[in-house]
Short mmCIF file of N, CA and C in Angstrom, two decimals:
data_model
loop_
_atom_site.label_atom_id
_atom_site.label_comp_id
_atom_site.label_asym_id
_atom_site.label_seq_id
_atom_site.Cartn_x
_atom_site.Cartn_y
_atom_site.Cartn_z
N VAL A 1 67.95 114.58 111.34
CA VAL A 1 68.91 115.58 111.77
C VAL A 1 68.36 116.26 113.02
N GLY A 2 69.21 116.34 114.04
CA GLY A 2 68.83 117.04 115.25
C GLY A 2 68.03 116.24 116.26
N LYS A 3 67.71 114.97 115.93
CA LYS A 3 66.94 114.14 116.86
C LYS A 3 67.77 112.94 117.29
N PRO A 4 67.74 112.55 118.57
CA PRO A 4 68.52 111.39 119.01
C PRO A 4 67.96 110.09 118.40
N VAL A 5 68.87 109.26 117.88
CA VAL A 5 68.50 107.96 117.32
C VAL A 5 69.53 106.93 117.80
N THR A 6 69.20 105.67 117.64
CA THR A 6 70.13 104.59 117.96
C THR A 6 70.67 104.04 116.65
N VAL A 7 72.01 103.92 116.55
CA VAL A 7 72.65 103.43 115.32
C VAL A 7 73.58 102.27 115.64
N TRP A 8 73.76 101.42 114.64
CA TRP A 8 74.69 100.30 114.74
C TRP A 8 76.06 100.79 114.29
N THR A 9 77.10 100.59 115.09
CA THR A 9 78.43 101.09 114.78
C THR A 9 79.27 100.08 114.01
N GLY A 10 78.75 98.88 113.86
CA GLY A 10 79.52 97.80 113.28
C GLY A 10 79.98 96.84 114.36
N ARG A 11 79.91 97.30 115.59
CA ARG A 11 80.29 96.46 116.74
C ARG A 11 79.23 96.44 117.82
N GLN A 12 78.52 97.55 117.97
CA GLN A 12 77.52 97.62 119.03
C GLN A 12 76.49 98.70 118.68
N TRP A 13 75.38 98.70 119.41
CA TRP A 13 74.37 99.73 119.24
C TRP A 13 74.78 100.95 120.05
N ALA A 14 74.69 102.12 119.44
CA ALA A 14 75.03 103.37 120.11
C ALA A 14 73.75 104.20 120.25
N PRO A 15 73.26 104.37 121.48
CA PRO A 15 72.02 105.13 121.67
C PRO A 15 72.29 106.64 121.68
N ASN A 16 71.24 107.38 121.41
CA ASN A 16 71.26 108.85 121.53
C ASN A 16 72.29 109.54 120.64
N VAL A 17 72.47 109.04 119.43
CA VAL A 17 73.35 109.70 118.46
C VAL A 17 72.54 110.79 117.77
N VAL A 18 73.08 111.99 117.71
CA VAL A 18 72.39 113.10 117.08
C VAL A 18 73.19 113.53 115.85
N PHE A 19 72.58 113.39 114.69
CA PHE A 19 73.22 113.81 113.45
C PHE A 19 72.99 115.30 113.26
N SER A 20 73.96 115.96 112.65
CA SER A 20 73.82 117.39 112.39
C SER A 20 74.17 117.69 110.93
N LEU A 21 73.57 118.73 110.43
CA LEU A 21 73.82 119.17 109.06
C LEU A 21 75.14 119.92 109.05
N THR A 22 76.10 119.46 108.26
CA THR A 22 77.42 120.10 108.24
C THR A 22 77.61 121.01 107.03
N ALA A 23 76.79 120.83 106.00
CA ALA A 23 76.89 121.69 104.82
C ALA A 23 75.59 121.64 104.04
N GLU A 24 75.23 122.75 103.44
CA GLU A 24 74.04 122.82 102.59
C GLU A 24 74.42 122.39 101.18
N ASN A 25 73.63 121.54 100.58
CA ASN A 25 73.83 121.11 99.19
C ASN A 25 75.22 120.54 98.91
N ALA A 26 75.79 119.84 99.88
CA ALA A 26 77.12 119.24 99.70
C ALA A 26 77.03 118.05 98.76
N PRO A 27 78.05 117.84 97.92
CA PRO A 27 78.07 116.64 97.08
C PRO A 27 78.08 115.40 97.97
N ILE A 28 77.38 114.37 97.55
CA ILE A 28 77.26 113.14 98.33
C ILE A 28 77.99 112.00 97.61
N THR A 29 78.71 111.22 98.40
CA THR A 29 79.37 110.02 97.89
C THR A 29 78.68 108.80 98.50
N LYS A 30 78.37 107.82 97.66
CA LYS A 30 77.78 106.57 98.15
C LYS A 30 78.90 105.54 98.23
N VAL A 31 79.14 105.00 99.43
CA VAL A 31 80.16 103.98 99.66
C VAL A 31 79.42 102.66 99.87
N VAL A 32 79.67 101.70 99.00
CA VAL A 32 79.04 100.38 99.12
C VAL A 32 80.04 99.45 99.80
N ILE A 33 79.63 98.87 100.93
CA ILE A 33 80.52 97.99 101.69
C ILE A 33 80.05 96.55 101.57
N SER A 34 80.79 95.65 102.19
CA SER A 34 80.49 94.22 102.06
C SER A 34 79.03 93.93 102.38
N GLY A 35 78.49 92.97 101.68
CA GLY A 35 77.09 92.60 101.88
C GLY A 35 76.14 93.56 101.18
N GLY A 36 76.67 94.52 100.42
CA GLY A 36 75.83 95.45 99.69
C GLY A 36 75.30 96.62 100.50
N ARG A 37 75.71 96.71 101.76
CA ARG A 37 75.26 97.84 102.58
C ARG A 37 75.87 99.13 102.06
N GLU A 38 75.16 100.24 102.27
CA GLU A 38 75.60 101.53 101.76
C GLU A 38 75.75 102.55 102.88
N ILE A 39 76.76 103.40 102.71
CA ILE A 39 76.94 104.56 103.56
C ILE A 39 76.94 105.76 102.62
N ARG A 40 76.10 106.74 102.91
CA ARG A 40 76.09 107.97 102.12
C ARG A 40 76.65 109.08 103.00
N SER A 41 77.62 109.79 102.45
CA SER A 41 78.25 110.86 103.22
C SER A 41 78.66 111.98 102.27
N ASP A 42 79.01 113.13 102.87
CA ASP A 42 79.54 114.19 102.00
C ASP A 42 80.92 113.76 101.52
N ASP A 43 81.37 114.36 100.44
CA ASP A 43 82.63 113.96 99.79
C ASP A 43 83.84 114.01 100.72
N GLU A 44 83.81 114.90 101.69
CA GLU A 44 84.97 115.08 102.57
C GLU A 44 84.94 114.23 103.83
N HIS A 45 83.86 113.48 104.05
CA HIS A 45 83.76 112.66 105.26
C HIS A 45 84.95 111.70 105.34
N PRO A 46 85.66 111.68 106.47
CA PRO A 46 86.83 110.80 106.58
C PRO A 46 86.44 109.36 106.91
N PHE A 47 87.10 108.44 106.24
CA PHE A 47 87.02 107.02 106.54
C PHE A 47 88.44 106.56 106.88
N PHE A 48 88.56 105.57 107.76
CA PHE A 48 89.86 105.01 108.07
C PHE A 48 90.07 103.77 107.20
N VAL A 49 91.18 103.74 106.47
CA VAL A 49 91.47 102.68 105.51
C VAL A 49 92.74 101.95 105.94
N GLU A 50 92.65 100.61 106.00
CA GLU A 50 93.81 99.79 106.36
C GLU A 50 94.71 99.61 105.15
N ARG A 51 96.01 99.78 105.35
CA ARG A 51 97.01 99.58 104.30
C ARG A 51 97.90 98.42 104.68
N TYR A 52 98.07 97.49 103.76
CA TYR A 52 98.86 96.28 103.99
C TYR A 52 100.05 96.21 103.06
N LYS A 53 101.06 95.46 103.47
CA LYS A 53 102.23 95.21 102.64
C LYS A 53 102.48 93.71 102.64
N GLY A 54 102.91 93.18 101.50
CA GLY A 54 103.19 91.76 101.40
C GLY A 54 101.95 90.97 101.01
N THR A 55 102.16 89.67 100.80
CA THR A 55 101.06 88.78 100.43
C THR A 55 101.14 87.50 101.26
N GLY A 56 100.03 86.78 101.26
CA GLY A 56 99.98 85.50 101.97
C GLY A 56 100.35 85.64 103.43
N GLU A 57 101.19 84.72 103.92
CA GLU A 57 101.59 84.73 105.33
C GLU A 57 102.44 85.95 105.68
N ARG A 58 103.03 86.58 104.67
CA ARG A 58 103.88 87.75 104.92
C ARG A 58 103.10 89.07 104.90
N ARG A 59 101.81 88.99 104.64
CA ARG A 59 100.99 90.20 104.61
C ARG A 59 100.86 90.76 106.01
N ARG A 60 101.10 92.07 106.12
CA ARG A 60 100.98 92.71 107.43
C ARG A 60 100.44 94.12 107.29
N LEU A 61 99.72 94.54 108.31
CA LEU A 61 99.15 95.89 108.36
C LEU A 61 100.30 96.87 108.60
N VAL A 62 100.42 97.88 107.74
CA VAL A 62 101.49 98.86 107.91
C VAL A 62 100.97 100.23 108.35
N SER A 63 99.70 100.53 108.06
CA SER A 63 99.15 101.81 108.50
C SER A 63 97.64 101.81 108.40
N ILE A 64 97.06 102.76 109.08
CA ILE A 64 95.63 103.04 108.97
C ILE A 64 95.55 104.52 108.62
N ASP A 65 95.10 104.81 107.39
CA ASP A 65 95.10 106.17 106.88
C ASP A 65 93.70 106.77 106.87
N LYS A 66 93.61 108.06 107.11
CA LYS A 66 92.34 108.78 107.01
C LYS A 66 92.19 109.21 105.55
N VAL A 67 91.07 108.78 104.91
CA VAL A 67 90.84 109.04 103.49
C VAL A 67 89.45 109.66 103.32
N ALA A 68 89.37 110.75 102.57
CA ALA A 68 88.07 111.37 102.28
C ALA A 68 87.22 110.42 101.44
N ALA A 69 85.91 110.44 101.65
CA ALA A 69 85.00 109.56 100.91
C ALA A 69 85.23 109.62 99.41
N LYS A 70 85.44 110.81 98.88
CA LYS A 70 85.62 110.98 97.43
C LYS A 70 86.90 110.33 96.93
N ASP A 71 87.85 110.05 97.83
CA ASP A 71 89.13 109.48 97.43
C ASP A 71 89.25 107.97 97.68
N LEU A 72 88.18 107.36 98.19
CA LEU A 72 88.21 105.91 98.40
C LEU A 72 88.33 105.18 97.08
N GLN A 73 89.00 104.04 97.10
CA GLN A 73 89.20 103.23 95.90
C GLN A 73 88.51 101.87 96.07
N VAL A 74 88.13 101.27 94.96
CA VAL A 74 87.57 99.93 94.98
C VAL A 74 88.59 99.03 95.67
N ASP A 75 88.12 98.14 96.54
CA ASP A 75 88.94 97.19 97.31
C ASP A 75 89.67 97.80 98.50
N ASP A 76 89.47 99.11 98.79
CA ASP A 76 90.00 99.65 100.05
C ASP A 76 89.35 98.88 101.20
N ILE A 77 90.09 98.68 102.26
CA ILE A 77 89.58 97.96 103.44
C ILE A 77 89.32 98.99 104.53
N LEU A 78 88.04 99.20 104.86
CA LEU A 78 87.69 100.16 105.89
C LEU A 78 87.97 99.58 107.26
N HIS A 79 88.56 100.40 108.11
CA HIS A 79 88.87 100.00 109.48
C HIS A 79 87.68 100.37 110.35
N VAL A 80 87.10 99.39 111.02
CA VAL A 80 85.96 99.66 111.90
C VAL A 80 86.25 99.20 113.30
#
């Protein structure tokens, strides 16, 4: 916290990212993503989730919704 670090965004390396403390003793949610990787965030941290309609060849993206970490569901597709 408070020191510049380099982080992987899922697409590229981002240098000089500085994390900050947003709350003291905030509840933490662990989000496990593909490959077993984990993201730990406070319960209110927003994630973008892709919403689809239809199946097979008719499946199409209908929205990208902002969802709090605590409200994520198993099989949600995170938009990166």
